[in-house]
Short mmCIF file of C-alpha atoms in Angstrom, two decimals:
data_model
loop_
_atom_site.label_atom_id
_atom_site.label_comp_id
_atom_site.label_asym_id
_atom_site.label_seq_id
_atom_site.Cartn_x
_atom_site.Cartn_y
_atom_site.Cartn_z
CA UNK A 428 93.25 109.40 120.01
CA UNK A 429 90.00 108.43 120.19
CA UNK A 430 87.95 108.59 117.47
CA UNK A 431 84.84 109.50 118.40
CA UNK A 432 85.81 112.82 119.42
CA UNK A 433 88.75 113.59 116.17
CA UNK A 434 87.58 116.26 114.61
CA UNK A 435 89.25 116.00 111.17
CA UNK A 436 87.31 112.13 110.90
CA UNK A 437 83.32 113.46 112.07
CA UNK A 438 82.55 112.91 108.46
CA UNK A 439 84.25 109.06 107.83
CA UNK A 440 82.41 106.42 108.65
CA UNK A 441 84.08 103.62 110.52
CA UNK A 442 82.81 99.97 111.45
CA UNK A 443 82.03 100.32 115.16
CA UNK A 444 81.18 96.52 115.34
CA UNK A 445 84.80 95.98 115.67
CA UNK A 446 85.75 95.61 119.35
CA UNK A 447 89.52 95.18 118.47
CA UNK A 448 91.06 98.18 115.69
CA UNK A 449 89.75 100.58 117.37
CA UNK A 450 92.68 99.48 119.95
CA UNK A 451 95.18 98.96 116.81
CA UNK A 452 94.33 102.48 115.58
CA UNK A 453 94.93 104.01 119.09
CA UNK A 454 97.80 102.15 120.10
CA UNK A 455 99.35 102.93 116.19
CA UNK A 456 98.56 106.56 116.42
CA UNK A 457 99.30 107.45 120.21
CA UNK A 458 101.94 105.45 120.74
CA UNK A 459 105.23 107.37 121.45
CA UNK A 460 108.14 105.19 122.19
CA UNK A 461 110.27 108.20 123.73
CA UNK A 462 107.90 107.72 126.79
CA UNK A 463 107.45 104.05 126.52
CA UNK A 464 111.23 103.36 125.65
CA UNK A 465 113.29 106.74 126.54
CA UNK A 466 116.45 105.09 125.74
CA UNK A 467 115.93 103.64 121.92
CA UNK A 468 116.34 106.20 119.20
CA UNK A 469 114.11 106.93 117.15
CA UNK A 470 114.93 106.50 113.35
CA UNK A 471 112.32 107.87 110.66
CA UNK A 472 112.62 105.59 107.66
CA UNK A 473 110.51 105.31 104.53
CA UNK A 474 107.00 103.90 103.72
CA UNK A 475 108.36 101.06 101.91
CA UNK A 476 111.67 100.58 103.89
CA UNK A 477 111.75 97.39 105.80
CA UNK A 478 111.52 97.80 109.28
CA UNK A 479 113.20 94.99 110.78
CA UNK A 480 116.90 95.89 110.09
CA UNK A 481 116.35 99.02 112.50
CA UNK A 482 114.64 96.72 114.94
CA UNK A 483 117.71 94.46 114.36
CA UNK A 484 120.42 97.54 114.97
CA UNK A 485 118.38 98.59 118.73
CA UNK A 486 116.80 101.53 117.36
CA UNK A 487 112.69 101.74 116.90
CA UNK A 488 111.84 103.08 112.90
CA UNK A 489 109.34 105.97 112.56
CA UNK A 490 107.22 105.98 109.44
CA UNK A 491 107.32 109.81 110.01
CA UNK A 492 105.49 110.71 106.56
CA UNK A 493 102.49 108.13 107.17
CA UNK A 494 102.36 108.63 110.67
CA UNK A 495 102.22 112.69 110.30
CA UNK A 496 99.74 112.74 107.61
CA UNK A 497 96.95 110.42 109.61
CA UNK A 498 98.01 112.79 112.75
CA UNK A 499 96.82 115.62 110.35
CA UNK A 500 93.91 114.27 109.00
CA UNK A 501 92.67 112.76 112.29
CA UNK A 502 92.97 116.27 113.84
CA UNK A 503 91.70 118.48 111.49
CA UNK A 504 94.86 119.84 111.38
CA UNK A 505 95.14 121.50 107.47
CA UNK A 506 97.64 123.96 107.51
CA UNK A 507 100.77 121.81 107.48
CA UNK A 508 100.94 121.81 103.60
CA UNK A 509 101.00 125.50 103.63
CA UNK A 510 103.38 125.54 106.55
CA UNK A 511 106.25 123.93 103.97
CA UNK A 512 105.21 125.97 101.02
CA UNK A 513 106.07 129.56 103.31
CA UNK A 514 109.36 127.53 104.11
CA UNK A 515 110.09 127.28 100.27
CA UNK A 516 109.24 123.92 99.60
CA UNK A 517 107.77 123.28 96.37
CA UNK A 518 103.72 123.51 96.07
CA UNK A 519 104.02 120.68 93.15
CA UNK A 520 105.39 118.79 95.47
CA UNK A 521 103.62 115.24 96.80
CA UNK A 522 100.91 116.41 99.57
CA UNK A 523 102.37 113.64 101.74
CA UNK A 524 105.85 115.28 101.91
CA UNK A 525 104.56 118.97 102.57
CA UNK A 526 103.03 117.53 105.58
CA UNK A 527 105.60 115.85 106.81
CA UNK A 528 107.75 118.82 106.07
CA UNK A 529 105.20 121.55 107.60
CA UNK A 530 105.47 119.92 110.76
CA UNK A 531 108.75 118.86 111.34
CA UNK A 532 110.37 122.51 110.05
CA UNK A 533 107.62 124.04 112.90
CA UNK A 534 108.29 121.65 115.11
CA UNK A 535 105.18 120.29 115.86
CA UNK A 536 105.87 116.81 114.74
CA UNK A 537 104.60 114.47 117.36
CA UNK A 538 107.81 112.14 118.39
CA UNK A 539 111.42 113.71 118.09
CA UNK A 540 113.31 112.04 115.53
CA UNK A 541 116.78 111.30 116.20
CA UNK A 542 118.18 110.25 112.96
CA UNK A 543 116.84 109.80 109.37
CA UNK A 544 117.54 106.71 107.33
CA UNK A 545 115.73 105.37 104.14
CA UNK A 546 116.17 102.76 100.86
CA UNK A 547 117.46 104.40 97.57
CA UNK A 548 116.99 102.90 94.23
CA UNK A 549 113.45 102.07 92.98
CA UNK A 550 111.77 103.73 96.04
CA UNK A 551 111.01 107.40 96.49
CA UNK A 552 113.57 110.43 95.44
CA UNK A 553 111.35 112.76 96.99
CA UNK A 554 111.00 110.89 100.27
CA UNK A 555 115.04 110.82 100.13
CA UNK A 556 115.46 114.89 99.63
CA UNK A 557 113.03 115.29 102.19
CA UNK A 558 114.61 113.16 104.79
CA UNK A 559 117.87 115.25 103.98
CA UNK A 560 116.62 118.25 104.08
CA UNK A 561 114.78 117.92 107.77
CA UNK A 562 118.57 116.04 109.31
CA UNK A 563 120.16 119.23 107.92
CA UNK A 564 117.24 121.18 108.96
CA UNK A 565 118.09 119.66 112.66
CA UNK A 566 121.48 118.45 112.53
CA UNK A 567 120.19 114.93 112.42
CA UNK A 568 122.17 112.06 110.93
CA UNK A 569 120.67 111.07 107.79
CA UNK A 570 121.60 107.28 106.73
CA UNK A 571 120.66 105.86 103.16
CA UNK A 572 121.54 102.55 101.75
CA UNK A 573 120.92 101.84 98.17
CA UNK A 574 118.96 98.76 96.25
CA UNK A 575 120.30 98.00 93.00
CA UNK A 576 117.85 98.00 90.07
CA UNK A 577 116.53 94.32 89.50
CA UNK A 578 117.86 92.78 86.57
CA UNK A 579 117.49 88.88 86.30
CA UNK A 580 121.40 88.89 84.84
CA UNK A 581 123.11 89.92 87.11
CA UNK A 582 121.57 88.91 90.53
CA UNK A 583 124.53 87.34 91.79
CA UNK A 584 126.47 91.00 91.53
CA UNK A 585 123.50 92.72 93.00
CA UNK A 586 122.79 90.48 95.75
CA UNK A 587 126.31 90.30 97.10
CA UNK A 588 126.55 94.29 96.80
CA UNK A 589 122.88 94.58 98.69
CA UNK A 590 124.30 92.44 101.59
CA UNK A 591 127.20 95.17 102.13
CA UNK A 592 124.77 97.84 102.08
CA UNK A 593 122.69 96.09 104.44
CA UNK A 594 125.81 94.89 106.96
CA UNK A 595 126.58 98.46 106.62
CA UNK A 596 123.67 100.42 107.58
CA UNK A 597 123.20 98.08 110.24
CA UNK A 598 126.29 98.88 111.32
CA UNK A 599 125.96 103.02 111.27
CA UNK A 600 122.71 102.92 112.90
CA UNK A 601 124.35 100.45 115.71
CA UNK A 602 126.82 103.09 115.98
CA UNK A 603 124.20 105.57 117.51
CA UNK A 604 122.50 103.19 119.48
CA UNK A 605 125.75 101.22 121.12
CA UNK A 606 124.02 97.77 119.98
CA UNK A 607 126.07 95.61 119.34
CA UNK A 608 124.31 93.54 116.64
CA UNK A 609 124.55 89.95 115.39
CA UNK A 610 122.95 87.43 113.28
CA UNK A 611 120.47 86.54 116.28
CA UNK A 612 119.19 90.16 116.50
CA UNK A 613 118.21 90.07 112.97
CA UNK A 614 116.98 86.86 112.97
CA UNK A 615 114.55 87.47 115.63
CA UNK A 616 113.72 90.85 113.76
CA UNK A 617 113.03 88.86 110.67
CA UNK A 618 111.02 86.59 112.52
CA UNK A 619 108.47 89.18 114.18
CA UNK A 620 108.04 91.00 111.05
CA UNK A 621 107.30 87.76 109.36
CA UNK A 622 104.39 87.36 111.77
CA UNK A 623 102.79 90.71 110.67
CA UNK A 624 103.47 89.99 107.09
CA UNK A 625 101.77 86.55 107.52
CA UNK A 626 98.74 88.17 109.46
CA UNK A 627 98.28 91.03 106.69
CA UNK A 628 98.64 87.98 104.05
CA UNK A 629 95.89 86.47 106.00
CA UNK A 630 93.41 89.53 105.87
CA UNK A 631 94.13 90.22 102.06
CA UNK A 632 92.45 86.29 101.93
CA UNK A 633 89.68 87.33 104.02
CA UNK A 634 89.02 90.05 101.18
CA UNK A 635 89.03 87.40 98.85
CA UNK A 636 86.01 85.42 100.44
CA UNK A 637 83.04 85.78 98.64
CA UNK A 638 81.47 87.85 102.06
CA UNK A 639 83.74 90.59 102.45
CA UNK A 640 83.94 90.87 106.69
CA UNK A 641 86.16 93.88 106.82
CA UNK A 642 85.69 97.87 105.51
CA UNK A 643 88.08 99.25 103.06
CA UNK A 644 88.67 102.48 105.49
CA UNK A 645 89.78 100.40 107.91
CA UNK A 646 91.64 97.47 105.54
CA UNK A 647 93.78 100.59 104.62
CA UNK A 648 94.94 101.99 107.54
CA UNK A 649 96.00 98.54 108.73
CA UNK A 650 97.79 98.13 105.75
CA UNK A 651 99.87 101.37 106.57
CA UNK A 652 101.01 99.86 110.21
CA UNK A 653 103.63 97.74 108.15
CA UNK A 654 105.68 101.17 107.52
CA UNK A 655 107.43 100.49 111.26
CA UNK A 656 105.17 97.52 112.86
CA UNK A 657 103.38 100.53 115.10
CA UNK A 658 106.99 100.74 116.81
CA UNK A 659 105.57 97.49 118.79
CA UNK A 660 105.78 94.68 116.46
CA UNK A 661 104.93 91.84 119.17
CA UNK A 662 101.99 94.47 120.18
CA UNK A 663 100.94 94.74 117.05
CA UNK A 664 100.64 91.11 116.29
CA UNK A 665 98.86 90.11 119.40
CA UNK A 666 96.36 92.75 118.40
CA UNK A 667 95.98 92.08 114.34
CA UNK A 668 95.23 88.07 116.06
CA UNK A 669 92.55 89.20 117.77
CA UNK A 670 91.15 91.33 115.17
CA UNK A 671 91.68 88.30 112.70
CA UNK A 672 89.88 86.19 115.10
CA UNK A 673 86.92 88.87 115.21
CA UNK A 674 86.70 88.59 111.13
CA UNK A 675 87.04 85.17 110.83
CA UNK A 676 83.63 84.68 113.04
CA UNK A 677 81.82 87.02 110.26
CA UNK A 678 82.77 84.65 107.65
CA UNK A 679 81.79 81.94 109.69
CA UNK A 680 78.04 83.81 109.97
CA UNK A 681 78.27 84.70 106.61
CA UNK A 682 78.20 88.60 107.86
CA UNK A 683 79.85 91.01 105.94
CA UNK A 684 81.34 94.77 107.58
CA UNK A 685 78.53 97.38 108.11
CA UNK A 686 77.66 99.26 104.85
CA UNK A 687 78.56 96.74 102.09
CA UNK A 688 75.57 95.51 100.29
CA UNK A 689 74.58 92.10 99.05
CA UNK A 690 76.70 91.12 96.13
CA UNK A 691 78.31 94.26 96.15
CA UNK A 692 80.98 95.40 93.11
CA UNK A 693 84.14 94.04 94.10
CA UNK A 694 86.82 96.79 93.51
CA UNK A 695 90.80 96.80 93.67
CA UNK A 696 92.88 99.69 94.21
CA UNK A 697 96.51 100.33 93.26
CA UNK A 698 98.72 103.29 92.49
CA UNK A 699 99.44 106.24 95.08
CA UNK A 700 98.15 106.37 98.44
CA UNK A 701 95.44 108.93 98.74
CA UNK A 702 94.76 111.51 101.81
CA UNK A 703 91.20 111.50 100.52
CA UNK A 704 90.36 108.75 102.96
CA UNK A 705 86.56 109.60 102.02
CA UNK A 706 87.48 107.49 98.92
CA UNK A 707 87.04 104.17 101.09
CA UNK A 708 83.45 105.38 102.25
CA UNK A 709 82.09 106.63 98.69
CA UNK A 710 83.27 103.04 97.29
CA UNK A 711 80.89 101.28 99.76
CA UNK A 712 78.10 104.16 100.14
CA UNK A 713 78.26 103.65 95.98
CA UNK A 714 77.76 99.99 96.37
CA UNK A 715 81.03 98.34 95.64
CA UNK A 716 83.79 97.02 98.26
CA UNK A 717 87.38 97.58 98.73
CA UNK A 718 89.37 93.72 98.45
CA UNK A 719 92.88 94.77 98.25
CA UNK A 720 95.14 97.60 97.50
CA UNK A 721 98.82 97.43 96.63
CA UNK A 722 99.96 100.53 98.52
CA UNK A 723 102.19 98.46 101.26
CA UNK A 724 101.81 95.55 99.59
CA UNK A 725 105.53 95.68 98.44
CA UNK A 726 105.99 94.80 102.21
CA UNK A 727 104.30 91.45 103.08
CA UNK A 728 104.23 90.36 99.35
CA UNK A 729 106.14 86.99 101.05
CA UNK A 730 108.43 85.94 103.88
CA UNK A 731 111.74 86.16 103.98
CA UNK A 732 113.07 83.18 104.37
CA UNK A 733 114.44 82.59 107.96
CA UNK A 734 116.22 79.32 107.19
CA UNK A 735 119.29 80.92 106.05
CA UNK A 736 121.40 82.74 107.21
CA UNK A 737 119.29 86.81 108.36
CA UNK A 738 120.93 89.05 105.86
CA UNK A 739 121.09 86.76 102.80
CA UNK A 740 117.83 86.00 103.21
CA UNK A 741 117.00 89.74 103.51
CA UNK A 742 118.69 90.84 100.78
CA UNK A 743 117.03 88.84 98.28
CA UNK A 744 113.62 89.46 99.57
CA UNK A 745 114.23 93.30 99.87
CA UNK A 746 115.55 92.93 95.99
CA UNK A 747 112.22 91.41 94.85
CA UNK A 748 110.04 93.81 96.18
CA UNK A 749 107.51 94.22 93.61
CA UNK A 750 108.37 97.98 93.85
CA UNK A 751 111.94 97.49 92.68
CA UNK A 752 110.85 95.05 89.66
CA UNK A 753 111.31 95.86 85.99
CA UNK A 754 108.14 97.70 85.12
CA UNK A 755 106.78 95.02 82.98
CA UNK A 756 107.42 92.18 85.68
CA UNK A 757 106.01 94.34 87.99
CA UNK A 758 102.66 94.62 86.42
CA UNK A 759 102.80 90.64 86.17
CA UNK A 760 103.49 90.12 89.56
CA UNK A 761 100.69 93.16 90.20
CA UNK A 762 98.23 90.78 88.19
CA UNK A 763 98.67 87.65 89.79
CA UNK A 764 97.79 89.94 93.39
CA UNK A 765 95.03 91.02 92.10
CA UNK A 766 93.39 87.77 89.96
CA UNK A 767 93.28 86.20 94.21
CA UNK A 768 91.22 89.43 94.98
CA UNK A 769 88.46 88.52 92.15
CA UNK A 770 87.76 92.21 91.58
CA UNK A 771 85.01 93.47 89.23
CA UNK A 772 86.88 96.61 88.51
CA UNK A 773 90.52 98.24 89.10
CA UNK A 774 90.96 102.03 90.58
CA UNK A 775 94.03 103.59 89.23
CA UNK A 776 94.92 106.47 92.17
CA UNK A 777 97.10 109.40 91.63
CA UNK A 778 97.95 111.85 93.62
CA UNK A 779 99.17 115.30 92.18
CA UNK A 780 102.72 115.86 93.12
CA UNK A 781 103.79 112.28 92.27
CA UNK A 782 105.47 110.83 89.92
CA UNK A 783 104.97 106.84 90.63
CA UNK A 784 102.42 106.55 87.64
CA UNK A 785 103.53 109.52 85.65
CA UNK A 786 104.09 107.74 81.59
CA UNK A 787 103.26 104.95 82.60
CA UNK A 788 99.67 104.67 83.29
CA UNK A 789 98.27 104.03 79.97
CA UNK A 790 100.14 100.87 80.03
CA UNK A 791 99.67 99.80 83.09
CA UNK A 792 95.82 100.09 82.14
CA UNK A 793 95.82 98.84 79.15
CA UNK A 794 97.51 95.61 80.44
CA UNK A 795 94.85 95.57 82.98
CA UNK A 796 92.08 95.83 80.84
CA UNK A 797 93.85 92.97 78.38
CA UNK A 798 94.40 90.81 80.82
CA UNK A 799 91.16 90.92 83.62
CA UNK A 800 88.60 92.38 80.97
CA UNK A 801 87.35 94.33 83.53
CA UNK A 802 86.83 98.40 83.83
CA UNK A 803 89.89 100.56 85.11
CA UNK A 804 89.19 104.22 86.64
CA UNK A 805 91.56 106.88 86.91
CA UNK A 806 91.59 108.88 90.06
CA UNK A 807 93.82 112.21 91.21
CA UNK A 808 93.87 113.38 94.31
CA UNK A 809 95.04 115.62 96.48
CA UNK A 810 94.91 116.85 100.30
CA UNK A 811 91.86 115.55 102.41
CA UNK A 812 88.07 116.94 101.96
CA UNK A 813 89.61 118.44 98.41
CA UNK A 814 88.15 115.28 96.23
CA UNK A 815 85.07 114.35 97.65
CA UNK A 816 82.55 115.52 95.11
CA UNK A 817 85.16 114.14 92.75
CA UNK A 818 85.79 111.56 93.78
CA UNK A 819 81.65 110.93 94.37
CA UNK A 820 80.80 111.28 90.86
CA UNK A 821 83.42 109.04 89.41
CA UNK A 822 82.77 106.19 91.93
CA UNK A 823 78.86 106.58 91.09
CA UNK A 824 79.78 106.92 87.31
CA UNK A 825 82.30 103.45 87.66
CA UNK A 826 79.30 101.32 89.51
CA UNK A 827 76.73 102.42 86.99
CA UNK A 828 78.39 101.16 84.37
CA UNK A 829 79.28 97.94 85.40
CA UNK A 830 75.43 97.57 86.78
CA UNK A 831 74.46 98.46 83.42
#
């Protein structure tokens, strides 16, 4: 997909300086490993669901809802929500899901899926009944394996039963691909996601440089490659090298991305991912910049640790994912993230149809505010080109304020 001629994008602005995402952004969207790789199947799995074990078991993972949505919004393509609604799915429910669900129950999803899996626990319930629905929908197999809740007490009981679950789903999803899978398999799955999580480490500390080389639009959607590694995880990190090379000469000439200003406002952004990708434009056009956002976050937060042995190590990284911590250890851990990014203020996004910050905001904000000092703003959104004078006026309002 190119994007000078996608007519859902006309109105984003993107940095053409950049020689090299435009090549991650084709390669992530256009990519369809049924023609690359005819023989692997195809396994949708969650957002936050760590890709490597599916590497590991011979299969490729599909970050169907992710994938879908940018497909969508790329295209112009708006009537997917609606699509799932006339098939009786809920209208409350989160945007992301309808459009998932729109295309796969009209078949117009882009790459066949030939079985679902995903992480229960502290992840997604709706993700989970969607994913069921669409393998009974299709007769699909639909795989789950479940995270315990974290508790500091008994980690020794929860670790040992994560390592079955993860033994086990390797071995079910083996089962449909004929792999026969070892400790080497997973090792060397471990090892290539490491490389991506070390290379999105490494832009998040280009964001934290004073001169800020890299646009939040496009910060974001390489954030959202994590969900399956682009179903080319070598690929993938050949390319984010380059395009890590590329920034690092802007720091080096002291030249930040197109369209952020001198001393701009330094803004953070964590919550729900938003459709509204206009968001990442009004913060810049407003004067601020995006330095982080903790939407995959949950999957490069560390390494896992590939000195012992694949799935112990796996199983205690997958069980400290901030996303399955305690809430008040995961606003701790959240802190820390965001003190490196030396933000100026903190955008709190919601989208309706989720429940991820449902009860739970006003604490999360008021810990924010106690413990940076610095503003908070509330955003809800919902399906592209819905929010942008919305989202406009409270981006305006939030820079205004902390201009004085």
């Amino acid at each position: 997909m190119q994007l000078e001629i996608a007519a859902g994008i006309a109105d984003l602005r993107f940095d053409r300086g950049l020689q090299t995402f435009p090549e991650i952004l084709s390669a992530y969207l256009d990519f369809n490993p049924k023609v690359a790789q005819p023989e692997k199947k195809v396994v949708a799995n969650g957002p936050l669901s760590p890709a490597d074990i599916i590497y590991a078991a011979g299969a490729l993972p599909y970050d169907f809802s992710t994938h879908q949505n940018l497909q969508a919004i790329f295209s112009g393509n708006n009537s997917l929500s609606q699509q799932a609604v006339d098939m009786l799915v809920s209208s409350e429910f989160n945007p992301w899901y309808q459009v998932m669900l729109g295309a796969f129950l009209y078949d117009q999803n882009q790459i066949p899926i030939d079985l679902f899996s995903t992480s229960i626990g502290e992840f997604d319930d709706q993700l989970t009944k969607s994913f069921q629905l669409m393998a009974r929908a299709r007769s699909r197999a639909f795989i789950d394996w479940e995270v315990p809740r974290h508790d500091a007490p008994s980690e020794a009981l929860a670790l040992d039963f994560l390592k079955k679950e993860i033994k086990q789903f390797i071995l079910e999803i083996s089962a449909h691909t004929g792999h026969n899978t070892g400790d080497h398999d997973l090792s060397r799955a471990v090892h290539a996601g490491n490389l991506l999580r070390g290379d999105m480490a490494e832009i998040d500390k280009l964001l934290a440089a004073k001169v800020v080389p890299l646009s939040g639009l496009e910060y974001y959607l390489l954030q959202v490659m994590l969900g399956d590694f682009a179903r080319n995880p070598d690929g993938l990190h050949s390319q984010f090298s380059l395009l890590i090379d590329e920034l690092n000469g802007r720091v080096e000439n002291h030249e930040s991305a197109p369209g952020i200003r001198t001393s701009p406002v330094r803004v953070y952004i964590m919550g729900d991912e938003t459709q509204e990708l206009h968001l990442y434009n009004s913060i810049e056009d407003a004067g601020g910049v995006l330095v982080g956002c903790d939407f995959r976050m949950p999957l490069y937060y560390g390494l896992v640790n590939e000195t012992e042995k694949p799935v112990d190590s796996l199983a205690r990284w997958v069980w400290n994912m901030p996303n399955n911590l305690p809430l008040q250890e995961r606003i701790e851990f959240e802190l820390l993230r965001i003190k490196m990014q030396k933000p100026d203020a903190v955008i709190l996004s919601n989208v309706v149809g989720s429940r991820h910050l449902t009860g739970i905001e006003r604490l999360v904000k008021d810990a924010l505010k106690d413990k940076l000092g610095i503003p908070v703003l509330s955003i809800e959104t919902t399906l592209p080109k819905e929010n942008v004078d919305k989202i406009d006026y409270q981006i305006n309002a939030l820079m205004q304020m902390i201009g004085g």
